[in-house]
XYZ file of C-alpha atoms in Angstrom:
631
model
C 0.832 79.671 5.582
C 0.357 82.180 2.763
C -1.432 81.518 -0.363
C 1.936 81.483 -2.282
C 3.492 78.954 -0.328
C 0.436 76.789 -0.356
C 0.610 77.024 -4.138
C 4.366 76.031 -4.181
C 3.546 72.954 -1.930
C 0.096 71.755 -3.270
C -0.217 73.266 -6.759
C -3.777 72.618 -6.816
C -5.486 69.232 -6.079
C -2.591 67.143 -5.211
C -2.869 63.496 -4.230
C -0.442 60.878 -3.083
C -2.673 57.901 -3.426
C -0.853 54.811 -2.739
C -3.984 52.718 -1.798
C -5.343 49.356 -3.416
C -3.723 48.847 -6.781
C -0.397 50.081 -5.793
C 1.460 53.407 -5.673
C 3.785 52.635 -8.671
C 0.921 53.190 -11.087
C -0.007 56.350 -9.122
C 3.444 57.681 -9.676
C 2.905 57.872 -13.462
C -0.706 59.071 -13.211
C -2.164 62.574 -13.572
C -1.871 62.883 -9.774
C 1.869 63.203 -10.228
C 1.373 66.227 -12.461
C -0.669 67.749 -9.886
C 2.397 68.308 -7.538
C 3.812 71.665 -8.600
C 7.067 72.777 -7.044
C 8.670 76.097 -8.185
C 12.508 75.795 -7.598
C 13.172 79.026 -9.459
C 10.265 81.040 -8.072
C 12.096 83.767 -6.194
C 8.877 85.367 -4.998
C 7.847 82.095 -3.372
C 11.276 81.760 -1.908
C 11.120 85.165 -0.289
C 7.565 84.393 1.132
C 8.904 81.159 2.618
C 12.008 82.830 4.038
C 9.869 85.436 5.467
C 7.357 83.137 7.010
C 10.123 80.754 8.491
C 12.063 83.706 10.050
C 8.929 85.465 11.426
C 7.987 82.590 13.723
C 11.361 82.376 15.251
C 12.694 85.445 16.660
C 14.872 85.838 19.923
C 11.827 85.646 22.066
C 10.173 82.574 20.511
C 10.643 79.141 19.086
C 13.354 76.619 19.780
C 15.274 79.090 21.625
C 13.097 78.579 24.669
C 14.417 74.864 25.095
C 18.078 75.550 25.401
C 20.614 73.208 27.042
C 24.259 73.528 26.413
C 24.979 70.469 28.279
C 23.218 68.091 26.132
C 25.327 66.049 23.766
C 23.949 64.097 20.726
C 25.124 60.751 19.641
C 27.365 61.245 16.623
C 24.917 59.802 14.135
C 22.257 62.143 15.272
C 24.522 65.014 15.306
C 25.460 64.389 11.653
C 21.761 64.290 10.840
C 20.875 67.637 12.464
C 24.073 69.185 10.727
C 22.702 67.979 7.348
C 19.087 69.473 7.858
C 20.349 72.704 9.534
C 22.708 73.287 6.690
C 19.818 72.605 4.294
C 17.544 75.019 6.195
C 20.180 77.691 6.300
C 20.392 77.481 2.427
C 16.808 77.538 2.300
C 16.359 80.857 4.254
C 19.112 82.320 2.329
C 17.407 81.249 -0.850
C 20.398 79.484 -2.404
C 19.068 75.765 -2.628
C 15.998 76.082 -4.840
C 17.747 73.787 -7.481
C 16.737 70.981 -5.211
C 12.947 71.151 -5.378
C 12.058 67.643 -4.480
C 14.216 68.080 -1.114
C 12.712 71.417 -0.404
C 9.174 70.111 -0.834
C 9.861 67.023 1.238
C 11.346 69.335 3.995
C 8.365 71.628 3.964
C 6.022 68.488 4.131
C 7.845 67.075 7.153
C 8.009 70.275 9.003
C 4.350 70.654 8.478
C 3.540 67.020 9.548
C 5.668 67.386 12.699
C 4.060 70.401 13.694
C 0.520 68.983 13.362
C 1.606 65.768 15.166
C 3.060 67.561 18.238
C 0.118 69.861 18.517
C -2.380 66.850 18.563
C -0.321 64.837 20.967
C -0.092 67.928 23.272
C -3.913 68.355 23.348
C -5.618 65.554 21.707
C -8.046 65.384 24.476
C -8.794 69.109 24.531
C -8.631 70.068 20.897
C -11.785 71.250 19.523
C -11.238 71.760 15.853
C -12.881 74.523 13.677
C -13.041 72.307 10.564
C -15.897 69.845 10.305
C -14.943 66.392 11.569
C -16.080 63.108 10.216
C -15.932 60.689 13.221
C -17.327 57.813 11.066
C -13.992 57.127 9.185
C -11.912 58.144 12.180
C -9.761 60.596 10.213
C -10.281 63.463 12.541
C -10.166 66.268 9.943
C -12.743 66.096 7.173
C -13.743 63.008 5.151
C -11.133 61.828 2.310
C -8.520 64.357 3.093
C -6.263 63.088 0.565
C -8.485 64.261 -2.160
C -9.172 67.677 -0.461
C -6.115 70.005 -0.203
C -8.344 72.643 0.984
C -9.078 70.622 4.107
C -5.496 70.197 4.730
C -5.021 73.897 4.433
C -7.888 74.324 7.050
C -5.945 71.959 9.439
C -2.787 74.047 8.918
C -4.503 77.348 9.601
C -6.233 75.848 12.651
C -3.141 74.500 14.080
C -1.074 77.478 13.015
C -3.333 79.954 14.705
C -3.875 78.018 17.877
C -0.249 77.180 18.305
C 1.052 80.563 17.604
C 4.397 78.978 16.622
C 4.397 77.375 20.165
C 6.726 74.317 20.231
C 4.867 71.511 22.157
C 7.060 68.432 22.023
C 9.538 69.413 24.743
C 6.870 69.706 27.205
C 6.058 66.032 27.454
C 7.349 62.728 26.306
C 6.498 61.689 22.845
C 3.409 59.308 22.642
C 1.953 58.388 19.288
C -0.583 55.921 20.707
C -2.736 58.721 22.120
C -3.264 60.233 18.728
C -4.066 56.780 17.322
C -5.911 57.020 14.026
C -6.902 60.690 14.379
C -4.144 61.574 11.846
C -4.668 58.549 9.468
C -5.969 60.729 6.622
C -3.301 63.391 6.878
C -0.493 60.870 7.412
C -1.528 58.829 4.274
C -1.659 62.137 2.341
C 1.763 63.119 3.327
C 3.138 59.664 2.648
C 1.646 59.653 -0.867
C 3.371 63.111 -1.398
C 6.711 61.876 -0.370
C 6.298 58.667 -2.398
C 6.011 61.092 -5.496
C 9.156 62.890 -4.406
C 11.281 59.763 -3.754
C 13.060 58.127 -6.746
C 11.254 54.965 -8.062
C 12.704 51.783 -6.938
C 13.889 51.090 -10.462
C 16.013 54.260 -10.467
C 18.408 53.434 -7.630
C 21.235 55.337 -9.301
C 19.307 58.599 -9.201
C 21.033 61.009 -6.799
C 19.032 62.192 -3.822
C 19.956 65.434 -1.517
C 22.131 64.184 1.436
C 19.790 65.948 3.707
C 16.823 64.002 2.703
C 17.627 60.880 4.809
C 18.505 63.289 7.631
C 15.144 64.970 7.443
C 13.162 61.579 7.547
C 15.273 60.394 10.375
C 14.723 63.188 12.606
C 10.990 63.851 11.507
C 8.301 62.212 13.591
C 7.002 60.695 10.548
C 9.562 57.901 10.810
C 8.433 57.094 14.387
C 4.663 57.092 13.270
C 5.743 54.843 10.295
C 7.213 52.381 13.029
C 4.077 52.486 15.082
C 1.970 51.552 12.244
C 4.180 48.611 11.363
C 4.047 47.403 14.918
C 0.334 46.934 14.503
C -0.615 43.381 15.955
C -4.049 43.152 14.001
C -4.447 42.393 10.228
C -8.235 43.271 10.880
C -7.260 46.771 11.961
C -4.802 47.195 9.180
C -7.521 46.090 6.654
C -9.892 48.795 8.093
C -7.145 51.567 7.397
C -6.077 49.954 4.020
C -5.219 53.179 2.375
C -2.888 54.391 5.081
C -1.153 51.019 5.112
C -0.856 50.634 1.433
C 0.819 54.158 1.428
C 3.217 53.187 4.387
C 4.175 49.946 2.824
C 5.153 51.757 -0.576
C 7.071 54.525 1.510
C 9.160 51.765 3.141
C 9.489 49.987 -0.161
C 10.923 53.190 -1.823
C 13.312 54.116 1.026
C 14.753 50.351 1.079
C 15.457 50.316 -2.575
C 17.619 53.480 -2.765
C 21.301 52.984 -1.510
C 21.182 56.424 0.089
C 18.014 55.793 2.008
C 17.850 52.046 2.885
C 19.657 52.473 6.343
C 16.280 54.123 7.482
C 14.533 50.808 7.159
C 17.289 48.244 7.903
C 19.001 49.731 10.947
C 17.869 50.300 14.397
C 16.647 53.731 15.291
C 17.595 56.082 18.048
C 14.603 56.581 20.304
C 13.349 60.176 20.392
C 12.246 61.017 23.894
C 11.236 64.643 23.097
C 11.113 66.617 19.982
C 10.052 70.192 19.047
C 9.718 68.996 15.356
C 11.819 69.202 12.260
C 11.431 72.842 11.778
C 12.695 73.682 15.235
C 15.584 71.230 14.719
C 16.406 72.742 11.382
C 16.597 76.218 12.748
C 18.569 75.600 15.908
C 21.590 76.927 14.086
C 20.242 80.422 14.647
C 20.647 79.913 18.363
C 24.103 78.623 17.970
C 25.252 81.497 15.869
C 24.451 83.600 18.829
C 26.788 81.312 20.786
C 23.801 79.801 22.759
C 23.471 76.162 21.993
C 19.677 74.969 21.703
C 18.188 71.694 22.013
C 15.009 70.895 20.233
C 15.508 67.058 20.304
C 16.278 64.659 23.035
C 17.166 61.153 22.104
C 18.141 58.106 24.248
C 21.922 57.130 24.221
C 22.912 53.760 22.689
C 23.552 52.468 26.246
C 19.812 53.009 26.846
C 18.734 50.787 24.015
C 17.916 51.397 20.436
C 14.368 51.333 18.909
C 13.662 48.522 16.448
C 14.301 48.911 12.731
C 11.366 49.181 10.377
C 12.057 45.616 9.097
C 11.860 44.394 12.638
C 8.614 46.243 13.286
C 7.016 44.547 10.375
C 7.816 41.037 11.716
C 4.647 40.335 13.579
C 2.326 41.352 10.612
C 4.598 39.360 8.358
C 4.181 36.254 10.447
C 0.372 36.702 10.583
C 0.211 37.195 6.917
C 2.180 34.028 6.261
C -0.057 31.917 8.436
C -3.213 33.476 6.863
C -1.920 32.646 3.217
C -0.720 29.253 4.266
C -4.060 27.937 5.587
C -6.562 25.955 3.588
C -9.453 28.383 4.208
C -7.713 31.541 2.756
C -10.617 32.343 0.588
C -12.961 32.691 3.453
C -10.917 35.587 4.836
C -12.140 37.808 1.982
C -10.312 39.439 -1.024
C -9.553 42.720 0.950
C -7.668 41.182 3.733
C -5.856 38.658 1.502
C -4.561 41.566 -0.687
C -3.384 43.306 2.443
C -1.579 39.957 3.613
C -0.115 39.456 0.104
C 1.387 42.938 0.246
C 2.865 42.592 3.584
C 4.467 39.104 2.736
C 5.631 40.591 -0.577
C 7.335 43.610 1.136
C 8.832 41.494 4.077
C 10.269 38.929 1.566
C 11.899 41.911 -0.371
C 13.445 43.333 2.821
C 14.382 39.838 4.276
C 15.010 37.480 1.233
C 13.642 34.019 1.803
C 16.944 32.565 0.876
C 18.270 33.458 4.380
C 18.960 30.360 6.425
C 16.607 29.739 9.238
C 18.320 30.106 12.599
C 18.532 26.853 14.702
C 16.202 26.876 17.726
C 18.540 26.904 20.718
C 16.109 28.220 23.532
C 12.660 27.689 24.815
C 11.693 31.280 23.878
C 12.754 30.668 20.312
C 10.697 27.602 20.161
C 7.689 29.567 21.635
C 7.979 32.280 18.943
C 8.276 29.822 16.163
C 5.503 27.259 17.056
C 3.000 29.039 19.275
C 0.227 28.450 16.646
C 0.195 25.604 14.379
C -2.391 23.648 12.098
C -3.160 19.986 11.593
C -5.934 18.324 10.015
C -7.140 15.836 12.687
C -7.722 18.233 15.792
C -11.464 17.607 15.479
C -11.006 13.779 15.903
C -9.350 14.369 19.340
C -11.941 16.242 21.206
C -13.773 15.142 24.405
C -17.307 13.852 24.152
C -18.722 17.031 25.183
C -16.822 19.243 22.931
C -17.217 16.837 19.863
C -21.019 17.148 20.389
C -20.857 20.913 20.167
C -18.837 20.807 17.025
C -21.290 18.287 15.345
C -23.954 20.811 16.341
C -22.503 23.430 14.001
C -24.370 22.984 10.690
C -24.035 26.434 9.113
C -21.756 29.425 9.259
C -23.196 32.980 9.134
C -21.663 35.434 6.766
C -18.343 36.672 7.771
C -17.706 34.087 10.538
C -15.315 31.877 8.684
C -13.405 35.300 7.724
C -13.385 36.340 11.230
C -12.021 32.949 12.571
C -9.338 32.833 9.616
C -8.095 36.350 10.483
C -8.223 35.941 14.195
C -6.288 32.593 14.271
C -3.631 34.273 12.026
C -3.232 37.183 14.627
C -2.689 34.763 17.486
C 0.759 33.925 15.922
C 1.918 37.081 17.402
C -0.610 37.958 20.218
C -0.677 35.027 22.622
C 0.910 35.234 25.927
C 4.122 33.628 26.854
C 3.640 29.673 27.320
C 0.504 29.378 25.472
C 0.240 27.127 22.337
C -2.799 26.606 19.976
C -3.266 23.901 17.370
C -5.913 24.541 14.815
C -7.974 22.087 12.770
C -6.900 22.990 9.187
C -10.175 21.763 7.991
C -12.488 23.499 10.519
C -10.776 26.506 11.873
C -13.635 26.811 14.281
C -12.172 23.867 16.270
C -8.765 24.137 18.175
C -6.929 22.888 21.103
C -4.780 24.873 23.461
C -1.955 24.082 25.798
C -1.189 26.391 28.793
C 1.971 25.883 30.686
C 1.577 26.711 34.365
C 3.180 29.915 35.343
C 6.196 29.999 37.785
C 5.535 30.675 41.472
C 2.064 29.010 41.320
C 0.963 25.629 42.333
C 0.704 24.829 38.499
C 4.451 25.499 37.637
C 5.757 23.034 35.269
C 2.302 21.509 34.435
C 0.694 21.376 31.050
C -2.902 21.825 30.847
C -4.955 21.132 27.584
C -8.103 22.727 26.590
C -10.629 22.006 23.733
C -12.147 24.971 21.993
C -15.071 25.074 19.575
C -16.747 28.226 18.268
C -20.425 27.794 17.752
C -22.570 29.012 14.852
C -23.003 32.571 16.452
C -19.262 33.172 17.177
C -18.023 35.898 17.413
C -21.473 37.126 18.781
C -21.337 34.503 21.269
C -18.156 33.092 23.108
C -16.531 29.538 22.232
C -17.182 26.649 24.282
C -14.125 25.799 26.300
C -13.277 22.650 28.318
C -10.201 21.452 30.109
C -8.999 17.951 29.116
C -6.303 17.649 31.718
C -8.261 16.057 34.675
C -6.451 13.008 35.543
C -9.155 11.156 33.486
C -11.932 12.907 35.523
C -10.483 12.490 38.870
C -8.949 15.815 39.688
C -10.344 19.443 40.217
C -7.433 21.503 39.711
C -9.126 24.744 40.749
C -12.323 26.029 41.895
C -12.817 27.298 38.149
C -11.757 24.083 36.693
C -14.026 21.061 37.204
C -13.217 17.397 36.920
C -15.790 16.937 34.314
C -14.017 19.619 32.114
C -16.164 22.611 32.801
C -14.352 26.106 32.881
C -16.065 28.831 35.016
C -15.167 31.962 33.667
C -17.517 35.114 33.194
C -16.005 35.868 29.762
C -17.269 32.425 28.617
C -20.628 33.059 30.275
C -20.123 30.157 32.543
C -19.906 32.404 35.568
C -21.685 35.554 36.457
C -19.830 38.743 36.454
C -20.070 42.510 35.762
C -20.629 43.745 32.166
C -16.993 44.580 31.770
C -15.878 41.051 32.433
C -18.387 39.211 30.091
C -18.127 38.646 26.407
C -18.039 41.618 24.144
C -19.699 40.440 20.729
C -17.253 41.019 17.889
C -14.679 42.492 20.175
C -13.594 39.733 22.388
C -11.358 36.946 21.080
C -10.151 33.545 21.710
C -6.767 34.931 22.696
C -8.473 37.061 25.287
C -10.066 33.978 26.747
C -6.730 32.113 26.991
C -5.018 35.173 28.566
C -7.933 35.175 31.119
C -7.450 31.579 32.040
C -3.678 32.036 32.495
C -3.965 35.297 34.392
C -7.147 34.645 36.575
C -7.244 30.830 37.060
C -3.639 29.855 37.320
C -2.890 32.165 40.207
C -0.633 32.003 43.302
C -3.555 31.116 45.742
C -6.186 29.532 43.726
C -8.525 28.755 46.735
C -9.360 32.482 46.835
C -11.139 32.113 43.475
C -13.928 30.125 45.475
C -16.815 32.510 46.193
C -16.694 34.006 49.780
C -12.821 33.187 49.982
C -11.639 36.212 47.962
C -9.646 37.554 50.757
C -8.886 34.343 52.702
C -5.157 35.162 53.281
C -5.994 38.179 55.229
C -8.227 36.237 57.812
C -6.948 34.464 60.948
C -5.430 31.229 59.905
C -6.472 31.964 56.294
C -2.863 31.806 54.846
C -2.367 28.397 56.195
C -5.576 27.050 54.548
C -4.265 28.574 51.171
C -0.863 26.951 51.614
C -2.686 23.619 52.407
C -4.575 23.673 49.344
C -1.658 24.835 47.197
C 0.325 21.710 48.464
C -2.481 19.296 47.199
C -2.788 21.270 43.887
C 0.858 21.150 43.554
C 1.020 17.310 44.028
C -1.834 16.903 41.508
C -0.096 19.190 38.909
C 3.254 17.100 39.177
C 1.315 13.836 39.017
C -1.223 14.397 36.272
C -0.058 17.606 34.428
C 3.564 16.804 34.370
C 4.458 13.225 34.639
C 1.386 11.803 32.780
C 2.796 13.649 29.644
C 5.890 11.669 29.990
C 4.798 8.332 30.958
C 1.403 7.945 29.165
C 2.431 7.023 25.538
C -0.788 8.446 24.067
C 0.036 11.819 25.638
C 3.845 11.628 24.964
C 3.289 10.791 21.340
C 0.040 12.591 20.770
C -1.024 15.925 19.286
C 1.449 17.854 21.490
C 4.311 15.466 20.962
C 6.865 18.241 19.724
C 5.733 20.621 22.304
C 5.968 18.219 25.124
C 9.490 16.945 23.899
C 10.893 20.500 23.430
C 9.491 21.894 26.737
C 11.195 19.208 28.816
C 14.312 19.409 26.674
C 14.750 23.093 27.336
C 13.053 23.451 30.743
C 13.200 19.939 32.190
C 15.964 20.889 34.686
C 14.013 23.752 36.148
C 10.763 21.685 36.542
C 12.708 18.996 38.454
C 14.267 21.742 40.700
C 11.023 23.353 41.299
C 9.597 19.851 42.251
C 12.389 19.254 44.680
C 12.012 22.644 46.357
C 8.378 21.935 46.953
C 9.175 18.387 48.430
C 11.839 20.048 50.669
C 9.396 22.728 51.938
C 6.557 20.008 52.409
C 7.943 16.955 53.880
C 4.700 14.606 53.827
C 3.413 11.653 52.130
C 1.858 13.906 49.377
C 5.373 14.352 48.072
C 5.276 10.482 47.267
C 3.757 8.923 44.384
C 2.335 5.392 44.759
C 2.448 2.731 41.977
C 5.601 3.914 40.117
C 7.679 1.412 38.407
C 7.281 -1.967 39.948
C 4.624 -1.046 42.439
C 7.272 0.805 44.705
C 6.613 4.200 46.040
C 8.692 7.032 44.418
C 9.408 10.774 45.015
C 7.707 12.858 42.333
C 10.862 14.793 41.387
C 12.845 11.736 40.946
C 10.270 10.049 38.823
C 9.937 13.279 36.616
C 13.788 13.341 36.244
C 13.958 9.837 35.249
C 11.095 10.064 32.691
C 12.726 13.192 31.242
C 16.012 11.236 30.851
C 14.433 8.208 29.196
C 11.829 9.792 26.931
C 13.064 13.371 26.009
C 15.335 13.578 23.019
């Protein structure tokens, strides 16, 4: 990139700061004046034309990826036509009255080139620029305030790539680059914010090609990936980038010519050679040789989520965080992030929209996986209550971690796991795990008490199982009848370093995932030391099946039927979950129980003492209780 072209784009120390404090003020600051575009500078135009044409002759560039049989969806074809027409005018020096669109095009072309090169060799790239590994940017420190560093990046990538178009050699993968481009992405977003019309100027016309540029650029995909982040803590660590992302989405949404980029589902890009290559494909077409610098999935293969949909998890977490009684403990920074997310989401999806009626178990799970109540601490078992009373102080940042972590649970818990958090003491909670299908625990509801000690998250929480048939049943080699849960992650069972609690990294959600995936398994007896491969030994499979039948009977009796017949459980802390589970899934529970009874015709399939002292079949008693008590 020549000195003149850099001057046209950067014009000195340009900054698109959209960090804490909002980008609206930034757009009216001195930083806006720093962006210098020379729409009438014929010398710059000639330089740009020469540079763009120099890299794409008949032996190089996108022509290497020709495919005359590939047909784009109509919407993508229209977008490509827009940008190619725009690029053609750029090369012919006829569109310099559209300075903002020109600058946006150059920015997006450059961003795509950088993104693709990093994706292609993120493991092998050894940059010449000084790296700052501490802040995770990858190319210099605060790159948004150092245009020289950005020019170094361009020169480095430009010289190494030799105008090679990576993108089409492998599938796009934004996760592998992760946070390496945070600083550059933040800078590019900030620059684009300055180029987009303010949200109050919705009548201001923009180039028809601008929406197409953004749609075809990889920046839209990067924006979607950022919005899909499932951790408020990570968002807070990358606050500058996320504030710029939120404002970028906000600007797009508030302009009638750009709002569809936020509200509509997106075509999934499988492979791309970048906006520059896509824009110049018309040169191959003029030679009657069609080229394909972009491959997208057809509608029949499924569409990618809209930017609004990508934001939904963070919006849910933010809503939970801001509605808790300990929001001040979370810290000002993360509260500011949560408030900005909720404000943006409310703007995109007005709160006046009617809430959909829950008609499926999946919808109920999504809506009520995590709730809060003020009386959870009063319902602990004696052991857990003693551990809760032992907490007399809270080290710095412990409560902030708990508030944020429990908010993140709203979107990170596995299927069929519920958590109720004490609204007064968020270090106390209860979990309910529903037994997975195909295991002896299918249809069972297993309750756990969780208490986070003073040293959490440096040390694991104390977890006890409360579903034990009043201390009479050991459901698993790892679940004792006295409530003990043996798990290396909890420090209650020996294991390798990789299976133990990782201070400040492991979470309560990871504990619940481990219990569901490692304890509630198909053949639990193999969790017993020395029996890991019991099924492969002579007669071992029959032993596994025999244990499974006994645990299946105990599950149906104590983890299913007891929740329906015992009033304290049916109307207790989990009343709504129990009622809705059997309302939506009761028929499947009964059918599963009947199948087990058919496969195992023995007295274990019968339950003594039901009703008036008569023996009854478990599946019949469960069905009767569901009809009687479930509304």
